[in-house]
Amino acid sequence: MYRRVCLLRSEGRSGEAQRMEETELAAAAMQAREASESGPEADARLEALMAGESERVAAAFAFAEVLAPMLSDRLRALSPARAVAGNSGPSRPDIRPARDARGIADYIEEMLAQDRAASR
Amino acid sequence: MSSLTLEKPPAPASIASPAATSANPSRPAPAKATTLLIGLDLGTNKSCILAGPPGSTDITVSKVVPSVVGYVKDGIVDGIITGNVRILFGEEALRQRLHVELVAPLAEGVIARPEAARDFMEHVRQLADPSGRSEIRAVVGVPANADEQAREGIRRSAQGIFSRILLIPEPFLAALGFRDDSRVKQSGYVDPVVNSLFIDIGAGTSDLCLVQGYFPTREDQISIPFAGDAIDESIYDGLNRTYPNNGLSRLSVREIKEAYAYVGPSRKPLDVKVVIGGKSRTLELGDAVGDACNALIDRIYPALTALIASAASDSVVTLLQNIIITGGGSQIRGIDTVLQKRLADDGYESPKVRLAGQDFQRYVALGALKAARAARENQWQVLLD
């Protein structure tokens, strides 16, 4: 449920996120607290869980930002128009701006994809 | 409404999570192995080893060692070799050259002597992890366009010594190593990973690579089997033509090259003092050195212009401002100005060729260590015993 709240926030729907947090999530948290023997311990675990969820959603969004342009490049390379143009060589991705979100691991991923394509 | 379940949050994914398998049966199995990352520039003449723990920027080991293994000759009297060891490495092997058979594990950037290569890898591991207790993961630089056989040679040499490996072309690693991470987000900083052309001149190969914000394709990289060793050979031949029976070894010729190499117009007279047969002599080596080094320019220049021509047209102006020479060849006097002038004379728009700088021996390994720290768990290749 808290993941849903984080997703709504990331999509800019903070009103909906707040409503959900104050109603459904608050009720569920209360229920969980009552079921637990130790209140402080339940609070700590809830807090950790929420922090974890928040991080997961942020990471997923960052990943999507990286993946979308890559997929777009790949799809463009496979498009019929390109085949008609007779360019059978490997696609060369667009030059990225200096502050793009891609990290070294993404470059390594590209390298591995190239290696896999070459070995096919 | 779904019910809320409270559970312990998962532990953060750790690079040190895989089972701590001891690669070498002779190595004591640790109770709990830590992971050590190595960035390795396995060069034909010299190798650079950088090591550090994951999840930090610390470099705990930084060494440049000659890529040479010395096997002690039979019959050497006890005590001549410290510890009476049978195998020496690097500087120590060179110092004891009278008493050992020197073997270079690599030739032209690829493994030529597999047994020596394995011994050398063991040495690398020993340097990086003297306790022998860590799980070692290494990113190793390979020449641009290294084929599968060359890559397999490295993997086999590392099997049982490193637990995981990743092979990445050297020029790209040089760009990663050269990149100043602290300035990447500054507006005026030209990130070499975003748009540059790297010329990495080693001993075995000269590698050129377009680095333009994506991982270079095979078409973006050119590897020329003409580099430092070929220059040595050419100087050696030139010397023997002018001064037959001079008695200079190839090692001495390499030392002469490292001290006097230049490109451009002839720098005659270039008088070099050498000791031949115990007597001091002065040899004039202006043509021998100049001709050998200029031959390198003649090989590199067509590859350089071919890569510039293949770059996207709207990237070329910036690209021409960011041509970087690294590797041992960057120490050849005048190499940057000669290449720059040649480009300008051919009409290229304000080209700027510069040298990577004093750390030229470490950029590939530094890039390799950065890559090791950034690699995802599923990107490593597991080396099974």
Short mmCIF file of C-alpha atoms in Angstrom, two decimals:
data_model
loop_
_atom_site.label_atom_id
_atom_site.label_comp_id
_atom_site.label_asym_id
_atom_site.label_seq_id
_atom_site.Cartn_x
_atom_site.Cartn_y
_atom_site.Cartn_z
CA MET A 1 0.00 0.00 0.00
CA TYR A 2 2.82 2.38 0.85
CA ARG A 3 4.42 1.51 -2.53
CA ARG A 4 1.22 2.71 -4.18
CA VAL A 5 1.50 5.95 -2.19
CA CYS A 6 5.08 6.39 -3.40
CA LEU A 7 4.06 5.67 -6.99
CA LEU A 8 1.30 8.27 -6.84
CA ARG A 9 3.77 10.83 -5.49
CA SER A 10 6.30 10.02 -8.20
CA GLU A 11 3.59 10.56 -10.80
CA GLY A 12 2.85 13.98 -9.31
CA ARG A 13 -0.53 12.87 -7.88
CA SER A 14 0.29 14.04 -4.36
CA GLY A 15 -3.35 14.78 -3.42
CA GLU A 16 -4.36 11.19 -4.03
CA ALA A 17 -1.22 10.00 -2.27
CA GLN A 18 -1.99 12.06 0.80
CA ARG A 19 -5.60 10.87 0.91
CA MET A 20 -4.51 7.25 0.73
CA GLU A 21 -1.84 7.77 3.35
CA GLU A 22 -4.28 9.38 5.77
CA THR A 23 -7.07 6.83 5.31
CA GLU A 24 -6.28 3.33 4.09
CA LEU A 25 -2.62 3.28 5.06
CA ALA A 26 -3.20 4.86 8.48
CA ALA A 27 -5.89 2.29 9.23
CA ALA A 28 -3.69 -0.60 8.16
CA ALA A 29 -0.78 0.73 10.21
CA MET A 30 -3.01 1.04 13.26
CA GLN A 31 -4.24 -2.53 12.79
CA ALA A 32 -0.66 -3.79 12.53
CA ARG A 33 0.38 -1.86 15.64
CA GLU A 34 -2.47 -3.36 17.64
CA ALA A 35 -1.52 -6.87 16.52
CA SER A 36 2.05 -6.34 17.65
CA GLU A 37 3.22 -6.95 21.20
CA SER A 38 5.60 -4.00 21.27
CA GLY A 39 4.45 -0.63 19.95
CA PRO A 40 7.89 0.96 19.48
CA GLU A 41 9.19 -2.14 17.72
CA ALA A 42 6.21 -2.15 15.36
CA ASP A 43 6.78 1.55 14.64
CA ALA A 44 10.44 0.98 13.85
CA ARG A 45 9.66 -1.91 11.53
CA LEU A 46 6.93 0.08 9.81
CA GLU A 47 9.31 2.97 9.32
CA ALA A 48 11.97 0.68 7.85
CA LEU A 49 9.43 -0.91 5.56
CA MET A 50 8.28 2.46 4.30
CA ALA A 51 11.85 3.65 3.73
CA GLY A 52 12.55 0.47 1.78
CA GLU A 53 9.45 0.88 -0.36
CA SER A 54 10.23 4.51 -1.03
CA GLU A 55 13.72 3.57 -2.20
CA ARG A 56 12.37 0.78 -4.42
CA VAL A 57 10.00 3.12 -6.18
CA ALA A 58 12.70 5.76 -6.66
CA ALA A 59 15.05 3.12 -8.08
CA ALA A 60 12.34 1.79 -10.40
CA PHE A 61 11.71 5.28 -11.78
CA ALA A 62 15.41 5.89 -12.29
CA PHE A 63 15.67 2.54 -14.07
CA ALA A 64 12.71 3.37 -16.31
CA GLU A 65 14.35 6.66 -17.26
CA VAL A 66 17.40 4.73 -18.39
CA LEU A 67 15.52 1.90 -20.05
CA ALA A 68 13.06 3.97 -22.09
CA PRO A 69 15.63 5.70 -24.33
CA MET A 70 17.52 2.43 -24.76
CA LEU A 71 14.38 0.58 -25.86
CA SER A 72 13.47 3.45 -28.10
CA ASP A 73 16.89 3.23 -29.80
CA ARG A 74 16.61 -0.52 -30.19
CA LEU A 75 13.10 -0.29 -31.65
CA ARG A 76 14.20 2.44 -34.04
CA ALA A 77 17.05 0.23 -35.20
CA LEU A 78 14.62 -2.60 -35.88
CA SER A 79 12.03 -0.45 -37.64
CA PRO A 80 11.00 -1.38 -41.25
CA ALA A 81 12.07 2.05 -42.52
CA ARG A 82 15.62 1.30 -41.51
CA ALA A 83 15.53 -2.08 -43.25
CA VAL A 84 14.26 -0.47 -46.43
CA ALA A 85 17.11 2.02 -46.29
CA GLY A 86 19.41 -0.96 -46.47
CA ASN A 87 21.45 -0.05 -43.41
CA SER A 88 22.26 -3.46 -42.05
CA GLY A 89 25.06 -2.31 -39.75
CA PRO A 90 24.70 -2.11 -36.01
CA SER A 91 22.85 0.90 -34.70
CA ARG A 92 24.82 3.73 -33.18
CA PRO A 93 22.86 5.29 -30.36
CA ASP A 94 22.39 9.02 -30.20
CA ILE A 95 25.00 10.97 -28.31
CA ARG A 96 23.75 11.53 -24.79
CA PRO A 97 23.85 14.84 -23.03
CA ALA A 98 26.58 15.21 -20.44
CA ARG A 99 24.32 14.88 -17.45
CA ASP A 100 22.23 11.92 -18.55
CA ALA A 101 21.16 9.42 -15.96
CA ARG A 102 23.17 6.52 -17.32
CA GLY A 103 25.81 4.99 -15.18
CA ILE A 104 28.77 2.75 -15.84
CA ALA A 105 26.65 -0.36 -15.33
CA ASP A 106 24.46 0.74 -18.24
CA TYR A 107 27.51 1.00 -20.47
CA ILE A 108 28.54 -2.48 -19.38
CA GLU A 109 25.04 -3.70 -20.20
CA GLU A 110 25.40 -2.27 -23.71
CA MET A 111 28.75 -3.98 -24.09
CA LEU A 112 27.32 -7.32 -23.01
CA ALA A 113 24.37 -6.89 -25.40
CA GLN A 114 26.82 -6.24 -28.23
CA ASP A 115 28.81 -9.33 -27.27
CA ARG A 116 25.65 -11.43 -27.23
CA ALA A 117 24.58 -10.09 -30.63
CA ALA A 118 28.02 -10.78 -32.08
CA SER A 119 28.04 -14.37 -30.83
CA ARG A 120 24.63 -15.15 -32.35
CA MET B 1 -8.59 -3.12 1.43
CA SER B 2 -5.57 -5.32 1.52
CA SER B 3 -4.04 -6.16 4.84
CA LEU B 4 -0.74 -4.70 5.85
CA THR B 5 1.93 -7.20 6.77
CA LEU B 6 4.85 -6.06 8.78
CA GLU B 7 7.99 -7.86 7.92
CA LYS B 8 11.66 -7.24 8.33
CA PRO B 9 12.89 -5.15 5.40
CA PRO B 10 15.20 -7.06 3.07
CA ALA B 11 18.92 -6.52 3.59
CA PRO B 12 20.43 -4.28 0.95
CA ALA B 13 21.89 -6.21 -1.98
CA SER B 14 25.60 -6.56 -1.42
CA ILE B 15 28.28 -7.16 -3.95
CA ALA B 16 29.89 -9.44 -1.43
CA SER B 17 26.88 -11.70 -1.30
CA PRO B 18 28.01 -14.68 -3.44
CA ALA B 19 29.29 -17.73 -1.68
CA ALA B 20 32.83 -17.33 -0.52
CA THR B 21 34.41 -20.05 -2.55
CA SER B 22 38.13 -20.30 -2.28
CA ALA B 23 39.41 -20.38 -5.85
CA ASN B 24 42.65 -22.14 -5.11
CA PRO B 25 42.44 -25.38 -3.16
CA SER B 26 45.83 -24.65 -1.62
CA ARG B 27 44.57 -21.37 -0.24
CA PRO B 28 43.07 -21.59 3.24
CA ALA B 29 39.30 -21.40 3.15
CA PRO B 30 38.26 -18.31 5.05
CA ALA B 31 35.43 -18.38 7.50
CA LYS B 32 33.86 -15.41 5.78
CA ALA B 33 35.51 -13.98 2.71
CA THR B 34 35.39 -10.30 1.94
CA THR B 35 35.22 -9.16 -1.63
CA LEU B 36 38.13 -7.32 -3.15
CA LEU B 37 37.82 -5.64 -6.51
CA ILE B 38 40.73 -5.36 -8.92
CA GLY B 39 41.11 -3.10 -11.92
CA LEU B 40 43.75 -4.67 -14.12
CA ASP B 41 45.46 -3.22 -17.15
CA LEU B 42 47.21 -6.31 -18.44
CA GLY B 43 49.81 -4.78 -20.70
CA THR B 44 52.34 -6.37 -22.99
CA ASN B 45 55.24 -4.65 -21.24
CA LYS B 46 53.75 -3.24 -18.07
CA SER B 47 50.65 -4.02 -16.09
CA CYS B 48 48.84 -1.76 -13.69
CA ILE B 49 46.97 -3.21 -10.74
CA LEU B 50 44.56 -1.18 -8.66
CA ALA B 51 42.50 -2.77 -5.93
CA GLY B 52 39.96 -1.69 -3.40
CA PRO B 53 36.85 -2.78 -1.56
CA PRO B 54 33.39 -2.50 -3.09
CA GLY B 55 31.16 0.32 -2.03
CA SER B 56 33.89 2.89 -1.55
CA THR B 57 36.33 4.93 -3.57
CA ASP B 58 39.37 3.75 -1.61
CA ILE B 59 42.30 2.33 -3.52
CA THR B 60 44.21 -0.01 -1.25
CA VAL B 61 46.73 -1.26 -3.81
CA SER B 62 48.24 0.66 -6.70
CA LYS B 63 51.12 -0.89 -8.56
CA VAL B 64 52.67 -0.79 -11.99
CA VAL B 65 54.75 -3.89 -12.66
CA PRO B 66 56.65 -5.11 -15.72
CA SER B 67 54.64 -7.93 -17.32
CA VAL B 68 57.37 -10.48 -17.09
CA VAL B 69 57.88 -13.79 -15.32
CA GLY B 70 61.36 -15.10 -14.52
CA TYR B 71 61.80 -18.84 -14.11
CA VAL B 72 64.97 -19.51 -12.13
CA LYS B 73 67.46 -21.52 -14.16
CA ASP B 74 68.54 -24.94 -12.96
CA GLY B 75 71.74 -25.12 -10.97
CA ILE B 76 71.57 -21.68 -9.38
CA VAL B 77 73.42 -21.80 -6.07
CA ASP B 78 71.32 -21.55 -2.90
CA GLY B 79 71.06 -18.01 -1.61
CA ILE B 80 71.55 -16.28 -4.96
CA ILE B 81 67.81 -15.81 -5.27
CA THR B 82 66.16 -14.46 -2.13
CA GLY B 83 64.17 -17.20 -0.44
CA ASN B 84 65.33 -19.67 -3.12
CA VAL B 85 62.04 -19.14 -4.91
CA ARG B 86 61.62 -20.69 -8.36
CA ILE B 87 59.62 -17.91 -9.98
CA LEU B 88 60.22 -14.17 -9.93
CA PHE B 89 58.05 -11.41 -11.27
CA GLY B 90 58.34 -7.90 -12.61
CA GLU B 91 61.28 -5.76 -11.49
CA GLU B 92 62.73 -8.58 -9.43
CA ALA B 93 62.77 -10.90 -12.44
CA LEU B 94 64.46 -8.20 -14.52
CA ARG B 95 67.05 -7.58 -11.81
CA GLN B 96 67.88 -11.29 -11.77
CA ARG B 97 67.88 -11.62 -15.53
CA LEU B 98 71.20 -13.51 -15.50
CA HIS B 99 69.72 -16.23 -13.35
CA VAL B 100 66.26 -16.61 -14.80
CA GLU B 101 64.58 -17.39 -18.06
CA LEU B 102 62.48 -14.31 -18.73
CA VAL B 103 59.08 -14.99 -20.24
CA ALA B 104 56.63 -12.29 -21.33
CA PRO B 105 53.09 -13.68 -20.89
CA LEU B 106 51.66 -11.33 -23.52
CA ALA B 107 52.52 -10.41 -27.07
CA GLU B 108 50.69 -7.75 -29.07
CA GLY B 109 48.23 -7.29 -26.24
CA VAL B 110 47.07 -10.89 -26.03
CA ILE B 111 48.21 -13.87 -24.01
CA ALA B 112 50.97 -15.68 -25.82
CA ARG B 113 52.35 -17.88 -23.02
CA PRO B 114 49.42 -19.31 -21.03
CA GLU B 115 51.47 -20.87 -18.22
CA ALA B 116 53.41 -17.68 -17.60
CA ALA B 117 50.13 -15.76 -17.78
CA ARG B 118 48.64 -17.92 -15.03
CA ASP B 119 51.72 -17.42 -12.88
CA PHE B 120 51.50 -13.70 -13.48
CA MET B 121 47.81 -13.64 -12.54
CA GLU B 122 48.72 -15.42 -9.29
CA HIS B 123 51.26 -12.67 -8.69
CA VAL B 124 48.61 -10.01 -9.37
CA ARG B 125 46.37 -11.67 -6.85
CA GLN B 126 49.19 -11.87 -4.31
CA LEU B 127 49.92 -8.16 -4.74
CA ALA B 128 46.29 -7.20 -4.36
CA ASP B 129 45.42 -9.59 -1.57
CA PRO B 130 48.51 -10.79 0.33
CA SER B 131 46.35 -12.66 2.84
CA GLY B 132 44.83 -14.73 0.04
CA ARG B 133 41.51 -14.67 1.85
CA SER B 134 39.41 -12.36 -0.25
CA GLU B 135 37.02 -13.25 -2.98
CA ILE B 136 38.56 -11.49 -5.98
CA ARG B 137 36.57 -9.91 -8.75
CA ALA B 138 38.56 -8.35 -11.53
CA VAL B 139 37.76 -6.11 -14.45
CA VAL B 140 40.49 -6.66 -17.00
CA GLY B 141 41.20 -4.40 -19.97
CA VAL B 142 41.44 -6.05 -23.38
CA PRO B 143 42.63 -4.48 -26.63
CA ALA B 144 39.92 -2.89 -28.75
CA ASN B 145 38.46 -5.53 -31.06
CA ALA B 146 40.04 -8.39 -29.10
CA ASP B 147 38.51 -11.56 -30.51
CA GLU B 148 36.89 -14.34 -28.53
CA GLN B 149 40.08 -16.39 -28.54
CA ALA B 150 42.01 -13.54 -26.93
CA ARG B 151 39.29 -13.09 -24.32
CA GLU B 152 39.18 -16.81 -23.60
CA GLY B 153 42.95 -16.73 -23.09
CA ILE B 154 42.54 -14.18 -20.31
CA ARG B 155 39.66 -16.05 -18.71
CA ARG B 156 41.63 -19.30 -18.66
CA SER B 157 44.62 -17.55 -17.12
CA ALA B 158 42.43 -16.18 -14.37
CA GLN B 159 40.49 -19.37 -13.67
CA GLY B 160 40.88 -20.51 -10.09
CA ILE B 161 42.62 -17.24 -9.21
CA PHE B 162 39.82 -14.71 -9.54
CA SER B 163 36.27 -15.77 -8.79
CA ARG B 164 34.58 -13.38 -11.21
CA ILE B 165 35.78 -11.43 -14.17
CA LEU B 166 34.64 -8.83 -16.65
CA LEU B 167 36.58 -8.02 -19.82
CA ILE B 168 36.21 -4.50 -21.17
CA PRO B 169 38.04 -2.81 -24.07
CA GLU B 170 40.96 -0.71 -22.88
CA PRO B 171 40.23 2.58 -24.64
CA PHE B 172 36.80 2.77 -23.03
CA LEU B 173 38.34 2.02 -19.65
CA ALA B 174 40.91 4.75 -20.33
CA ALA B 175 38.06 7.20 -20.91
CA LEU B 176 36.37 6.10 -17.67
CA GLY B 177 39.64 6.39 -15.79
CA PHE B 178 40.44 9.78 -17.28
CA ARG B 179 37.01 11.14 -16.42
CA ASP B 180 37.06 13.40 -13.40
CA ASP B 181 33.97 12.13 -11.57
CA SER B 182 33.93 15.09 -9.22
CA ARG B 183 33.43 17.45 -12.16
CA VAL B 184 30.99 15.47 -14.30
CA LYS B 185 28.04 17.59 -13.17
CA GLN B 186 29.84 20.91 -13.64
CA SER B 187 28.54 22.83 -16.62
CA GLY B 188 31.91 23.62 -18.21
CA TYR B 189 33.33 20.13 -17.90
CA VAL B 190 33.72 18.17 -21.12
CA ASP B 191 33.06 14.61 -20.06
CA PRO B 192 35.39 12.32 -22.04
CA VAL B 193 32.81 9.54 -21.84
CA VAL B 194 30.28 11.71 -23.67
CA ASN B 195 32.30 12.79 -26.70
CA SER B 196 35.96 12.04 -27.18
CA LEU B 197 38.40 10.05 -29.20
CA PHE B 198 40.96 8.07 -27.25
CA ILE B 199 44.27 6.93 -28.67
CA ASP B 200 45.83 4.37 -26.33
CA ILE B 201 49.34 3.50 -27.44
CA GLY B 202 50.66 0.52 -25.57
CA ALA B 203 53.48 -1.88 -26.25
CA GLY B 204 51.63 -4.42 -28.38
CA THR B 205 48.81 -2.43 -29.93
CA SER B 206 47.67 1.10 -30.58
CA ASP B 207 43.95 1.30 -29.88
CA LEU B 208 41.74 4.10 -31.09
CA CYS B 209 38.22 4.46 -29.86
CA LEU B 210 35.30 6.82 -30.29
CA VAL B 211 33.60 7.34 -26.95
CA GLN B 212 30.30 9.13 -27.47
CA GLY B 213 28.00 8.48 -24.57
CA TYR B 214 27.18 4.89 -25.42
CA PHE B 215 29.30 1.80 -25.25
CA PRO B 216 31.56 1.85 -28.31
CA THR B 217 30.56 -0.62 -31.00
CA ARG B 218 33.16 -2.64 -32.87
CA GLU B 219 32.97 -0.03 -35.62
CA ASP B 220 33.98 2.65 -33.11
CA GLN B 221 37.25 0.92 -32.27
CA ILE B 222 40.37 0.29 -34.27
CA SER B 223 43.28 -1.74 -32.99
CA ILE B 224 46.59 -1.50 -34.82
CA PRO B 225 49.26 -4.11 -34.11
CA PHE B 226 51.95 -1.45 -34.25
CA ALA B 227 53.01 0.22 -31.02
CA GLY B 228 55.94 0.44 -28.60
CA ASP B 229 57.39 -2.98 -29.34
CA ALA B 230 57.29 -2.36 -33.09
CA ILE B 231 59.11 0.93 -32.54
CA ASP B 232 61.76 -0.91 -30.49
CA GLU B 233 62.18 -3.40 -33.30
CA SER B 234 62.49 -0.67 -35.88
CA ILE B 235 65.08 1.24 -33.82
CA TYR B 236 66.96 -2.01 -33.26
CA ASP B 237 67.08 -2.67 -37.01
CA GLY B 238 68.11 0.92 -37.74
CA LEU B 239 70.87 0.74 -35.16
CA ASN B 240 72.20 -2.50 -36.59
CA ARG B 241 72.25 -1.01 -40.08
CA THR B 242 74.25 2.02 -38.96
CA TYR B 243 76.30 0.38 -36.22
CA PRO B 244 76.63 -3.34 -37.01
CA ASN B 245 77.57 -5.57 -34.09
CA ASN B 246 76.74 -2.85 -31.56
CA GLY B 247 75.83 -5.51 -29.01
CA LEU B 248 72.91 -3.57 -27.55
CA SER B 249 70.11 -5.76 -26.24
CA ARG B 250 66.45 -5.17 -27.02
CA LEU B 251 65.98 -4.08 -23.43
CA SER B 252 68.66 -1.40 -23.85
CA VAL B 253 67.00 -0.29 -27.07
CA ARG B 254 63.71 0.06 -25.21
CA GLU B 255 65.41 2.20 -22.59
CA ILE B 256 66.85 4.39 -25.34
CA LYS B 257 63.40 4.75 -26.88
CA GLU B 258 61.84 5.66 -23.55
CA ALA B 259 64.43 8.38 -23.07
CA TYR B 260 64.64 9.83 -26.59
CA ALA B 261 61.50 8.96 -28.59
CA TYR B 262 60.16 11.79 -30.73
CA VAL B 263 58.03 12.42 -33.80
CA GLY B 264 58.13 15.19 -36.38
CA PRO B 265 61.11 16.64 -38.22
CA SER B 266 64.47 14.97 -37.74
CA ARG B 267 66.24 15.96 -34.53
CA LYS B 268 69.75 15.22 -35.72
CA PRO B 269 72.17 15.06 -34.11
CA LEU B 270 70.67 12.96 -31.33
CA ASP B 271 73.78 11.72 -29.54
CA VAL B 272 73.16 8.88 -27.13
CA LYS B 273 75.83 7.57 -24.78
CA VAL B 274 75.82 3.81 -24.42
CA VAL B 275 78.16 1.26 -22.93
CA ILE B 276 79.19 -1.39 -25.44
CA GLY B 277 81.57 -4.15 -24.40
CA GLY B 278 82.40 -2.19 -21.27
CA LYS B 279 83.41 0.90 -23.23
CA SER B 280 81.45 4.14 -23.40
CA ARG B 281 80.41 5.09 -26.93
CA THR B 282 78.31 7.87 -28.39
CA LEU B 283 75.88 6.86 -31.11
CA GLU B 284 73.94 9.28 -33.30
CA LEU B 285 70.38 7.97 -33.29
CA GLY B 286 68.37 10.89 -34.72
CA ASP B 287 67.18 9.04 -37.82
CA ALA B 288 66.80 5.60 -36.24
CA VAL B 289 64.53 6.91 -33.47
CA GLY B 290 62.69 9.49 -35.60
CA ASP B 291 61.95 7.10 -38.46
CA ALA B 292 60.66 4.42 -36.08
CA CYS B 293 58.38 6.81 -34.19
CA ASN B 294 57.11 8.60 -37.29
CA ALA B 295 56.10 5.19 -38.65
CA LEU B 296 53.67 5.03 -35.72
CA ILE B 297 52.11 8.35 -36.78
CA ASP B 298 51.71 7.00 -40.32
CA ARG B 299 49.79 4.03 -38.93
CA ILE B 300 47.66 5.93 -36.46
CA TYR B 301 46.64 8.89 -38.59
CA PRO B 302 44.49 7.01 -41.16
CA ALA B 303 42.69 5.20 -38.33
CA LEU B 304 42.13 8.51 -36.54
CA THR B 305 40.58 10.17 -39.60
CA ALA B 306 38.50 7.07 -40.32
CA LEU B 307 36.96 7.24 -36.86
CA ILE B 308 36.36 11.00 -37.13
CA ALA B 309 34.61 10.39 -40.46
CA SER B 310 32.39 7.77 -38.89
CA ALA B 311 31.21 10.05 -36.07
CA ALA B 312 27.82 11.74 -36.32
CA SER B 313 28.33 15.03 -38.19
CA ASP B 314 26.88 17.21 -35.44
CA SER B 315 29.28 15.72 -32.92
CA VAL B 316 32.50 16.22 -34.86
CA VAL B 317 33.30 19.81 -33.93
CA THR B 318 33.26 18.98 -30.22
CA LEU B 319 34.94 15.66 -30.84
CA LEU B 320 37.87 17.39 -32.54
CA GLN B 321 38.40 19.34 -29.31
CA ASN B 322 38.70 16.18 -27.29
CA ILE B 323 41.28 13.86 -28.82
CA ILE B 324 43.29 12.31 -26.00
CA ILE B 325 46.45 10.25 -26.21
CA THR B 326 47.25 7.85 -23.41
CA GLY B 327 49.40 4.78 -22.77
CA GLY B 328 53.18 4.63 -22.98
CA GLY B 329 53.11 6.11 -26.48
CA SER B 330 51.83 9.38 -25.05
CA GLN B 331 55.39 9.92 -23.79
CA ILE B 332 56.76 10.23 -27.32
CA ARG B 333 57.84 13.84 -27.64
CA GLY B 334 55.70 15.90 -29.97
CA ILE B 335 53.10 13.22 -30.66
CA ASP B 336 50.20 15.51 -29.70
CA THR B 337 51.39 18.51 -31.71
CA VAL B 338 52.28 16.43 -34.78
CA LEU B 339 48.86 14.75 -34.90
CA GLN B 340 47.10 18.05 -34.24
CA LYS B 341 49.04 19.83 -36.98
CA ARG B 342 48.37 17.03 -39.43
CA LEU B 343 44.65 17.26 -38.75
CA ALA B 344 44.72 21.06 -39.09
CA ASP B 345 46.72 20.84 -42.33
CA ASP B 346 44.10 18.45 -43.69
CA GLY B 347 41.40 21.04 -43.01
CA TYR B 348 39.85 19.73 -39.80
CA GLU B 349 38.21 22.49 -37.77
CA SER B 350 40.44 23.65 -34.88
CA PRO B 351 41.54 20.20 -33.74
CA LYS B 352 42.91 19.84 -30.24
CA VAL B 353 44.99 16.79 -29.39
CA ARG B 354 46.20 16.47 -25.82
CA LEU B 355 48.06 14.05 -23.65
CA ALA B 356 46.34 12.21 -20.82
CA GLY B 357 49.09 13.29 -18.44
CA GLN B 358 51.33 11.84 -15.79
CA ASP B 359 48.93 9.09 -14.80
CA PHE B 360 48.95 7.62 -18.30
CA GLN B 361 49.96 4.21 -16.94
CA ARG B 362 46.98 4.05 -14.60
CA TYR B 363 43.93 5.29 -16.49
CA VAL B 364 42.92 1.90 -17.90
CA ALA B 365 43.22 0.23 -14.49
CA LEU B 366 41.43 3.14 -12.83
CA GLY B 367 38.58 2.83 -15.33
CA ALA B 368 38.56 -0.92 -14.70
CA LEU B 369 38.25 -0.42 -10.95
CA LYS B 370 35.42 2.08 -11.46
CA ALA B 371 33.69 -0.47 -13.70
CA ALA B 372 34.20 -3.20 -11.10
CA ARG B 373 32.55 -1.01 -8.48
CA ALA B 374 29.62 -0.21 -10.72
CA ALA B 375 29.03 -3.64 -12.28
CA ARG B 376 25.75 -5.30 -11.45
CA GLU B 377 25.75 -8.72 -9.91
CA ASN B 378 24.49 -10.39 -13.11
CA GLN B 379 27.10 -8.72 -15.28
CA TRP B 380 30.05 -10.59 -13.86
CA GLN B 381 31.26 -13.77 -15.48
CA VAL B 382 31.82 -16.54 -12.97
CA LEU B 383 35.09 -18.39 -13.36
CA LEU B 384 34.45 -21.96 -12.34
CA ASP B 385 37.36 -23.98 -11.00
#
